[in-house]
Each structure stands twice: as C-alpha cells, then as structure tokens.
Coordinates of C-alpha atoms and ligand atoms in Angstrom, one line a residue:
M16 CA -94.7 13.4 57.0
S17 CA -92.1 10.7 57.3
P18 CA -91.0 9.9 60.9
N19 CA -87.5 9.2 59.6
L20 CA -85.2 12.1 58.7
A21 CA -84.2 12.2 55.1
T22 CA -80.7 13.2 53.8
P23 CA -80.9 16.8 52.5
T24 CA -79.9 16.6 48.8
L25 CA -79.0 19.2 46.2
F26 CA -80.0 18.1 42.7
R27 CA -78.2 20.5 40.3
N28 CA -77.7 21.1 36.6
G29 CA -81.0 19.6 35.5
R30 CA -84.0 20.4 33.4
L31 CA -86.9 20.7 35.8
F32 CA -90.6 20.0 35.1
D33 CA -92.8 21.2 38.0
G34 CA -96.0 19.3 37.1
D35 CA -97.4 22.0 35.0
S36 CA -94.5 23.3 32.9
F37 CA -90.7 23.3 32.4
L38 CA -88.8 25.8 34.6
S39 CA -85.8 27.9 33.8
A40 CA -84.3 27.0 37.2
T41 CA -81.8 24.1 37.1
D42 CA -81.4 23.1 40.8
L43 CA -83.7 21.7 43.5
M44 CA -82.9 21.2 47.2
T45 CA -84.6 18.8 49.5
D46 CA -84.6 19.0 53.3
A47 CA -84.5 16.6 56.3
R48 CA -88.4 16.3 56.3
G49 CA -88.2 14.9 52.7
Q50 CA -89.7 17.9 51.2
V51 CA -88.7 20.4 48.5
A52 CA -86.9 23.2 50.3
A53 CA -85.6 25.4 47.4
I54 CA -85.8 25.7 43.6
G55 CA -83.4 27.9 41.8
S56 CA -80.2 28.1 39.8
G57 CA -76.7 28.0 41.3
L58 CA -78.0 26.9 44.7
E59 CA -75.3 26.3 47.4
P60 CA -75.6 23.0 49.3
P61 CA -75.9 23.3 53.1
K62 CA -73.2 21.5 55.1
G63 CA -73.5 17.7 55.0
A64 CA -75.9 17.8 52.0
R65 CA -75.7 15.1 49.4
I66 CA -75.1 16.4 45.9
V67 CA -76.5 14.8 42.8
D68 CA -75.3 16.2 39.4
L69 CA -78.1 15.7 36.9
E70 CA -75.7 16.6 34.0
G71 CA -78.6 18.0 31.9
R72 CA -81.0 15.1 32.6
W73 CA -84.6 15.9 33.6
L74 CA -85.9 16.1 37.1
L75 CA -89.7 15.3 37.3
P76 CA -92.2 15.0 40.1
G77 CA -92.9 11.3 41.0
L78 CA -95.8 10.2 38.9
V79 CA -99.3 9.8 40.3
D80 CA -101.1 6.8 38.8
C81 CA -104.8 7.3 39.6
H82 CA -106.0 3.9 38.4
V83 CA -104.3 0.7 39.4
H84 CA -105.3 -2.7 40.7
F85 CA -102.8 -4.4 43.1
R86 CA -105.3 -7.1 44.3
E87 CA -104.4 -6.9 48.0
P88 CA -106.0 -8.2 50.1
G89 CA -107.5 -11.3 48.4
L90 CA -105.6 -12.1 45.2
E91 CA -101.9 -11.6 46.2
H92 CA -101.0 -14.5 43.9
K93 CA -101.8 -12.1 41.0
E94 CA -99.8 -9.1 42.3
G95 CA -100.0 -7.7 45.9
Y96 CA -98.5 -4.3 46.9
A97 CA -94.9 -5.6 47.4
F98 CA -94.7 -6.5 43.7
G99 CA -97.1 -3.9 42.4
S100 CA -95.3 -1.0 44.1
S101 CA -91.9 -2.2 42.9
G102 CA -93.4 -2.2 39.3
A103 CA -94.7 1.3 40.1
L104 CA -91.2 2.6 40.9
H105 CA -89.9 1.0 37.6
G106 CA -92.4 3.2 35.8
G107 CA -91.6 6.3 37.8
V108 CA -94.8 6.2 40.0
T109 CA -94.5 7.2 43.6
T110 CA -98.2 7.5 44.4
V111 CA -101.0 5.1 43.5
C112 CA -104.7 5.5 43.7
E113 CA -105.7 1.9 43.8
I114 CA -109.0 0.1 43.2
Q115 CA -109.9 -3.0 45.0
N116 CA -112.0 -4.9 42.4
N117 CA -111.8 -8.3 44.1
P118 CA -113.3 -9.4 47.5
P119 CA -113.1 -8.0 50.1
L120 CA -114.4 -4.7 48.5
M121 CA -113.7 -1.5 50.4
S122 CA -117.3 -1.2 51.5
S123 CA -116.9 -0.5 55.2
P124 CA -114.7 1.8 57.2
E125 CA -113.2 -1.2 59.0
A126 CA -112.1 -2.9 55.7
M127 CA -110.5 0.3 54.5
A128 CA -108.7 1.0 57.8
T129 CA -107.4 -2.5 57.9
K130 CA -106.2 -2.3 54.4
L131 CA -104.4 1.0 54.9
E132 CA -102.7 -0.3 58.1
N133 CA -101.6 -3.7 56.6
L134 CA -99.9 -2.0 53.7
R135 CA -97.4 -0.2 55.9
G136 CA -94.0 -1.8 55.5
V137 CA -95.2 -3.5 52.4
S138 CA -95.9 -0.8 49.8
R139 CA -92.8 1.0 48.3
V140 CA -95.0 3.9 47.1
D141 CA -97.5 6.1 48.8
Y142 CA -101.0 4.8 48.4
A143 CA -104.6 6.2 48.4
P144 CA -107.0 3.3 47.7
Y145 CA -110.6 4.2 46.6
G146 CA -113.6 3.1 48.6
S147 CA -116.2 0.9 46.9
L148 CA -119.6 2.3 46.0
V149 CA -121.9 -0.7 46.3
E150 CA -125.2 -1.5 48.0
N151 CA -123.4 -2.5 51.2
S152 CA -121.5 0.8 51.5
L153 CA -124.4 3.2 51.1
G154 CA -124.9 3.5 54.9
C155 CA -121.3 4.3 55.8
L156 CA -120.0 6.4 52.8
A157 CA -119.1 9.4 55.0
E158 CA -116.8 7.3 57.2
I159 CA -115.2 5.6 54.2
G160 CA -114.8 8.9 52.5
E161 CA -112.5 10.2 55.3
M162 CA -110.0 7.5 54.3
C163 CA -110.0 7.8 50.5
P164 CA -109.9 10.2 47.6
A165 CA -113.2 9.0 46.0
V166 CA -115.5 6.0 45.8
K167 CA -115.5 3.6 42.8
V168 CA -118.6 2.3 40.9
F169 CA -118.9 -0.1 38.0
L170 CA -121.7 1.1 35.6
G171 CA -121.5 -2.1 33.6
G172 CA -119.7 -5.4 34.5
S173 CA -116.0 -5.9 34.2
T174 CA -113.5 -8.4 35.5
G175 CA -114.5 -9.5 38.9
S176 CA -117.2 -6.9 39.5
G177 CA -120.8 -6.8 38.6
G178 CA -122.5 -3.7 37.1
I179 CA -125.0 -1.4 38.8
G180 CA -128.1 -3.2 37.5
S181 CA -130.4 -0.3 36.8
E182 CA -130.7 3.5 36.4
D183 CA -132.8 3.5 39.6
N184 CA -129.8 2.0 41.4
M185 CA -127.5 4.6 39.8
R186 CA -129.7 7.4 41.0
R187 CA -129.9 6.0 44.5
W188 CA -126.1 5.4 44.8
F189 CA -125.1 8.7 43.3
T190 CA -127.5 10.5 45.6
A191 CA -125.9 8.8 48.6
A192 CA -122.4 9.7 47.5
A193 CA -123.4 13.3 46.8
A194 CA -125.0 13.5 50.3
A195 CA -121.7 12.2 51.8
G196 CA -119.8 14.9 49.8
L197 CA -117.9 12.3 47.9
K198 CA -116.6 12.2 44.3
V199 CA -117.6 9.1 42.4
V200 CA -115.2 7.5 40.0
A201 CA -116.9 5.3 37.4
H202 CA -116.2 2.6 34.8
C203 CA -118.8 3.5 32.1
E204 CA -120.0 0.7 29.8
D205 CA -123.6 -0.2 29.2
D206 CA -124.3 -3.9 29.8
A207 CA -127.5 -4.1 27.6
I208 CA -125.7 -2.5 24.6
M209 CA -122.7 -4.9 25.0
A210 CA -125.1 -7.9 25.2
A211 CA -126.8 -6.8 22.0
A212 CA -123.5 -6.3 20.3
A213 CA -122.4 -9.8 21.3
A214 CA -125.6 -11.3 20.0
K215 CA -125.1 -9.6 16.6
I216 CA -121.7 -11.3 16.0
S217 CA -122.2 -14.5 17.8
G218 CA -122.4 -16.6 14.6
D219 CA -119.3 -15.2 13.1
S220 CA -116.2 -17.0 14.3
E221 CA -113.8 -14.2 13.2
L222 CA -115.7 -11.2 14.4
N223 CA -116.7 -13.0 17.6
T224 CA -113.2 -12.8 18.9
R225 CA -112.9 -9.0 18.4
H226 CA -113.1 -7.4 21.8
D227 CA -113.9 -4.0 20.2
L228 CA -117.0 -5.5 18.7
H229 CA -118.2 -6.8 22.0
R230 CA -117.4 -3.7 24.1
T231 CA -118.4 -1.1 21.5
R232 CA -118.0 2.6 21.3
E233 CA -121.8 2.9 21.7
A234 CA -121.7 1.0 25.0
E235 CA -119.3 3.5 26.5
V236 CA -120.8 6.6 25.0
Q237 CA -124.4 5.7 26.1
S238 CA -123.2 4.8 29.6
I239 CA -121.3 8.1 29.9
K240 CA -124.4 10.0 28.7
D241 CA -126.6 8.3 31.4
A242 CA -124.0 8.9 34.1
I243 CA -123.7 12.6 33.2
R244 CA -127.4 13.1 33.2
V245 CA -128.0 11.4 36.6
A246 CA -124.9 13.1 38.1
I247 CA -126.2 16.6 37.1
E248 CA -129.7 15.7 38.4
V249 CA -128.4 14.8 41.9
G250 CA -125.5 17.3 42.1
L251 CA -122.7 14.7 42.1
A252 CA -119.0 15.2 41.4
L253 CA -118.3 12.5 38.8
H254 CA -115.0 11.3 37.3
V255 CA -115.2 8.8 34.5
F256 CA -112.2 6.5 34.3
H257 CA -110.3 5.3 31.3
V258 CA -112.4 6.8 28.6
S259 CA -111.6 5.0 25.4
T260 CA -113.7 7.0 22.9
H261 CA -113.1 10.5 21.7
E262 CA -116.9 11.1 21.7
G263 CA -117.2 10.1 25.4
A264 CA -114.4 12.4 26.4
E265 CA -115.9 15.3 24.5
L266 CA -119.3 14.8 26.2
I267 CA -117.5 15.1 29.6
A268 CA -115.5 18.1 28.5
E269 CA -118.8 19.7 27.4
A270 CA -120.5 19.1 30.8
A271 CA -117.4 20.5 32.5
A272 CA -117.5 23.6 30.3
Q273 CA -121.1 24.1 31.4
G274 CA -119.8 24.3 35.0
H275 CA -120.7 20.8 36.2
P276 CA -118.1 19.0 38.4
I277 CA -117.7 16.2 35.8
T278 CA -114.3 15.1 34.7
C279 CA -112.6 12.1 33.1
S280 CA -109.3 10.4 32.5
T281 CA -108.1 8.1 29.8
G282 CA -105.6 5.2 29.9
T283 CA -102.2 5.0 28.3
Q284 CA -103.3 2.2 26.1
Y285 CA -106.0 4.3 24.5
L286 CA -103.3 6.9 23.6
L287 CA -100.9 4.4 22.0
I288 CA -102.8 1.4 20.5
T289 CA -105.7 0.8 18.2
A290 CA -108.2 -2.0 18.0
D291 CA -106.5 -3.8 15.0
I292 CA -103.2 -3.9 16.8
A293 CA -104.9 -5.1 20.0
H294 CA -106.7 -7.8 18.1
Q295 CA -103.5 -9.1 16.4
A296 CA -101.6 -9.3 19.7
K297 CA -101.0 -12.9 20.8
Q298 CA -102.4 -14.4 24.0
N299 CA -105.1 -11.7 24.3
R300 CA -102.4 -9.5 25.7
F301 CA -104.2 -6.3 24.9
K302 CA -107.7 -7.5 25.9
V303 CA -108.9 -4.8 28.3
N304 CA -112.1 -3.2 29.4
P305 CA -113.1 -0.9 27.9
A306 CA -111.8 -2.3 24.6
I307 CA -109.1 -0.4 22.8
K308 CA -110.9 1.6 20.0
Y309 CA -109.9 3.2 16.7
E310 CA -107.4 5.7 15.3
E311 CA -109.9 8.6 15.4
D312 CA -110.4 7.9 19.1
R313 CA -106.6 7.6 19.8
A314 CA -105.9 10.8 17.9
G315 CA -108.9 12.6 19.4
L316 CA -108.0 11.7 23.0
G317 CA -104.3 12.6 22.4
K318 CA -105.3 16.0 21.0
M319 CA -107.5 16.7 24.1
V320 CA -104.5 15.9 26.4
M321 CA -102.4 18.3 24.3
E322 CA -105.1 21.0 24.7
G323 CA -105.3 20.5 28.4
R324 CA -109.0 19.4 28.2
L325 CA -108.1 15.9 29.3
P326 CA -105.6 16.5 32.1
V327 CA -105.5 13.0 33.7
V328 CA -104.1 9.7 32.5
G329 CA -103.9 6.5 34.4
T330 CA -102.6 3.0 33.5
D331 CA -105.4 0.7 34.7
H332 CA -102.6 -1.6 35.6
A333 CA -104.5 -5.0 36.0
P334 CA -102.1 -7.9 36.4
H335 CA -103.0 -11.5 35.5
P336 CA -100.6 -14.5 35.1
L337 CA -99.9 -14.9 31.4
E338 CA -101.2 -18.5 31.4
H339 CA -104.7 -17.0 32.3
K340 CA -104.5 -14.6 29.4
D341 CA -103.3 -17.4 27.1
R342 CA -106.8 -19.0 26.8
P343 CA -109.4 -18.8 24.1
Y344 CA -110.6 -15.2 23.7
K345 CA -113.8 -15.6 25.8
K346 CA -112.1 -17.3 28.7
A347 CA -109.2 -14.9 29.0
P348 CA -109.5 -12.2 31.7
S349 CA -109.4 -8.5 30.7
G350 CA -106.6 -6.2 31.8
F351 CA -102.8 -6.3 31.6
P352 CA -99.9 -5.1 33.7
S353 CA -98.6 -1.7 32.6
I354 CA -97.5 0.5 35.6
D355 CA -93.9 -0.6 35.1
L356 CA -93.8 1.4 31.9
L357 CA -95.8 4.5 32.7
L358 CA -93.2 7.2 32.1
P359 CA -91.9 5.6 28.8
M360 CA -95.5 5.2 27.6
I361 CA -96.2 8.9 28.4
F362 CA -93.2 10.0 26.3
A363 CA -94.4 7.6 23.5
A364 CA -97.9 9.2 23.7
A365 CA -96.4 12.7 23.4
D366 CA -94.2 11.6 20.5
L367 CA -97.1 9.9 18.6
N368 CA -98.9 13.2 18.8
N369 CA -95.8 15.3 17.8
S370 CA -96.3 17.1 21.1
N371 CA -94.1 18.7 23.6
P372 CA -94.1 16.2 26.5
A373 CA -95.4 18.8 29.0
P374 CA -99.1 18.2 28.7
F375 CA -98.7 14.4 28.8
L376 CA -96.4 14.7 31.9
H377 CA -98.9 17.0 33.5
A378 CA -101.6 14.3 33.0
V379 CA -99.6 11.9 35.3
T380 CA -98.3 14.4 37.9
A381 CA -100.1 17.7 38.8
G382 CA -103.2 16.7 36.8
P383 CA -104.3 13.7 38.8
A384 CA -103.0 15.1 42.1
R385 CA -105.3 18.1 41.7
E386 CA -108.2 16.0 40.4
F387 CA -108.1 13.7 43.5
G388 CA -107.0 16.3 46.1
I389 CA -103.7 14.6 46.9
A390 CA -101.8 17.3 48.7
G391 CA -98.0 17.6 48.3
K392 CA -97.8 15.3 45.3
G393 CA -97.3 15.7 41.5
K394 CA -95.6 19.0 41.9
L395 CA -92.0 20.4 42.3
E396 CA -92.7 23.3 44.6
I397 CA -91.5 24.4 48.0
G398 CA -93.1 22.3 50.7
A399 CA -94.2 19.5 48.3
D400 CA -93.0 16.0 49.1
A401 CA -89.6 15.4 47.4
D402 CA -90.9 12.6 45.2
L403 CA -88.6 12.8 42.2
I404 CA -87.6 11.1 39.0
I405 CA -84.3 11.4 37.3
V406 CA -84.6 10.6 33.6
D407 CA -82.6 10.9 30.4
P408 CA -85.4 11.6 27.9
D409 CA -83.3 10.7 24.9
A410 CA -82.1 7.3 26.1
K411 CA -84.1 4.6 24.2
R412 CA -84.6 1.0 25.1
V413 CA -86.5 -2.0 23.8
V414 CA -88.9 -3.3 26.4
D415 CA -87.9 -6.7 27.7
E416 CA -90.7 -8.0 29.9
A417 CA -88.1 -10.0 31.9
D418 CA -86.9 -6.7 33.4
L419 CA -90.2 -5.7 34.8
L420 CA -90.8 -5.8 38.6
S421 CA -94.6 -6.4 38.9
R422 CA -95.5 -10.0 39.6
S423 CA -96.9 -11.2 36.4
G424 CA -93.6 -10.7 34.6
W425 CA -95.0 -10.0 31.1
S426 CA -96.1 -7.0 29.1
P427 CA -98.1 -6.4 25.9
F428 CA -95.4 -3.8 25.1
H429 CA -92.7 -6.4 25.1
G430 CA -90.5 -5.6 22.1
F431 CA -91.7 -2.0 21.8
E432 CA -88.9 0.6 21.7
F433 CA -89.6 3.4 24.2
R434 CA -87.5 6.3 25.5
G435 CA -87.4 7.9 29.0
F436 CA -87.1 5.0 31.4
P437 CA -86.6 6.4 35.0
Q438 CA -83.0 6.1 36.1
Q439 CA -83.5 7.0 39.7
V440 CA -86.6 7.6 41.8
Y441 CA -86.9 9.3 45.2
L442 CA -89.8 9.1 47.7
R443 CA -89.9 11.9 50.3
G444 CA -86.3 12.7 49.7
E445 CA -84.9 9.1 49.9
Q446 CA -83.7 7.1 46.9
V447 CA -86.0 4.2 46.5
F448 CA -85.1 3.0 42.9
A449 CA -82.0 3.1 40.8
D450 CA -80.7 1.3 37.7
G451 CA -83.8 -0.9 37.3
K452 CA -83.9 -2.1 40.9
V453 CA -85.7 -1.1 44.1
V454 CA -83.5 0.4 46.8
G455 CA -84.0 0.2 50.6
P456 CA -87.0 -0.9 52.7
P457 CA -90.6 -0.2 51.7
R458 CA -91.4 3.4 52.7
G459 CA -94.9 3.9 51.3
E460 CA -97.5 5.6 53.5
P461 CA -101.2 5.9 53.3
L462 CA -102.2 9.4 52.1
F463 CA -105.8 9.5 53.4
A464 CA -105.5 7.6 56.7
K465 CA -107.4 9.0 59.6
Ligands
ZN19 ZN1 -109.5 -0.8 36.3

C-alpha cells in the first residue's frame, strides 16, 4: 500500500507470535511492498536483503490500539497526532483507531475526509478514526461509514462529550446506524444512576472524592443492559468500549453466545489497577471514565481475556497536561496518557493473571484487527503489512515518565516496574522506532480513506 519501496528484510532466529499463537518457525521475510513475504525456519535472504538477527528475541505484529484520543483537530496543545503517534510507537502500536471527542466531531463526511487527509505526513502510525454518532450525523452515516471502522456514541456523559439524553434517542440513533450497516462503538454509563450516586455521598468529604463511588458499577451495568436490549431490538452490531466491570463483560459475552453481534473490549487499566490504588494516586492520575473498579472485576476481566471470551483490549489513551489533573478531584479532567506503555502493560496484565502472554497479546493484535475489520493488520501472515515489534520479553525497566514520547510527558505508571518494552518497531517494512526514539519521517496512512 505504500508508494515507497521498502527494503526487503530477513528477520531470523526469533520467537514469532502471529497474532493468535506462537509459531514454531523462527524467521520472517518482508518484501519491497512492505508486506510479509515468507515465514519459516532457515530462510535464505534474497540478494540485497537486510538481515536482522533476533538472537532469540520475540517478533510480534505491531499492536492495534482500538481506543485512543489524539485530540486533533482542535486540541493539539493537549496531544496531536505528531506526539500521540510517537507515543504509540514507544508502546509498540502501529495502528490506532482514534476517537475525536472534542470539537469538531466527525459528524460529516467532509470533516472526516479533511481529518484523514491532514494527518498524512503527520502521523507516524496508520490511523482509522471513528465517525461520531450524534444528532447531526444521522443523515449522512452511510457516507461517514465508508471512511471509518465504526461510529462512536456516548451513552452517558464523559469528558468533553454529552450523553445521549434518552432511550428514545438511543433507539433512533441505533436504528439509523443499523440502517447504514454500521457498527456502533459505545461508552456505557448511565447518567441518572451516576447523579443519584453522587447525591448519596455529597455530604461526606472523604467518600465524595472517590471516583468509583460517583461512577459506580451499577451505572455501567445498567447502561450496558439498556444498550444490549435496544441493539437486539433494532438489529444493531454493538461494541461496548472499556468495560470496567466483570458483570458488564459477562452480559455482553452472554448476548454474543446467543448469536447477537454484540462485543466489547476492556482497558489496560481495568486489568492492572483497582479502585483503592486509583484513589490513593496523587494528582488524580488514575481518574478515568469509567472509574477503575474492584479486585473481583480486575480478576474477572483478566480471566475472560485468558479464556478468549474478551479478545479486545485498548488503552483509552486520553492525554491531559499534568497541571490540569493536579486540581481538586471534581475539577480534574478524566483520562490519562497510556499508549506509550501498551506492550509492557499487556505483559504485566498476563503476569498478574499467571497467564501465558498469548491471549493478552492477541487482544491487542489480531483481536481488535478482526473486530474492526482492519485488513492486513495485527497478524504475521503472508501478505499482511510488515508491521513488526522486536522485544526482549525478559528485559525489565522501571517506568520513567520523562522517557515517554506523547505530549503530556507524565504517566500514572511512573515508577512501576514493567517488562517487554519494544526495542524496535517497523511499519510496512521500514524501521520507524528504535532504542526509545522515533526513526525517519512520519509514514502513517489512513486505513479507511475513500
Ligand atoms: Zn475514550
């Protein structure tokens, strides 16, 4: 797909994970189109090919992060694609599905086409932004849908975006998306339940700063129940993002088992952190919507990933300057930067569950690529884009937020010890990241452009 010719490269003597499982083959060859040309053992390099000896390190498909906010256009001072995509490479991510949650929303084909075009020469990773499912976009969903993997809706307010208002609106919007043949991706939290929860603790100065008591389990679970019911009623393909409760994810798995096109993903934070840890963190660093829940939720979600019943994980990378987070609880925005650490967080989530890394790696490679119909990504197979990560899974490091490349320059995981930081990343056969730094010009391309 790249207009430029890539240098054919033989990666040899590695341990290969193909997006679904580990292979017995040790070598992978890329071609001048920047695609995977051969997988095997003892492969011979064609004349002029570059040779990379993996020396036993792992070769993985570039990660697909299905939930990020890069805030371009509109809030480039918070991130922008130049910084966001650099952070992505630091985390091993070569494809982002990005959500515009600040104005201008992606509610017209013109807005979407302009965004896709303006990011050429800016983004260092391939990009597939979602359209916006809002009142204004109902009349042009089919055209928007030609340029995106799905359309995003907020069922309940979050940072910068209002909720859907009523169930009648949800039914009308879901019906329009189903008629346009589009998948809807949803943030599920119920505003009325959150308002009632807030009222209950408003007089208690300690409880009143607990994010998990404002944005409760019940708020997510009820919103998921309502969304499933209406999606089934109107025949909609629904994907619920960043599910934070075990119960919510089980409800969705149940609907899927009954044959409905209803799926979900969780976020790395819900696999790693619990509400108490989030509450104790300074500067509201772990304040995020939905709120981080409890150990039963963390363990339950992790088990579902291991069992293959929750095959998609995204970061919800949501950058804010630290001085904005460092305000009193109620005034601090929700969300934090995290894409810079996706691969190490995935290893940590596997380790926390005493799991082989394979199902967790699957949830950030072939899992999301399949879920969102992203051809040629998330897999090591002949003909796939040669988006690759070289990693030593045993090399540990303490996270220093000063090393991260996304714009906000801080991380709630500062000081955590993780393993498996990407050493080198390739995008369509060309090296784009090595030794903690980006390499070469931005080569990212839109994946759903007309
Ligand atoms: Zn988000």
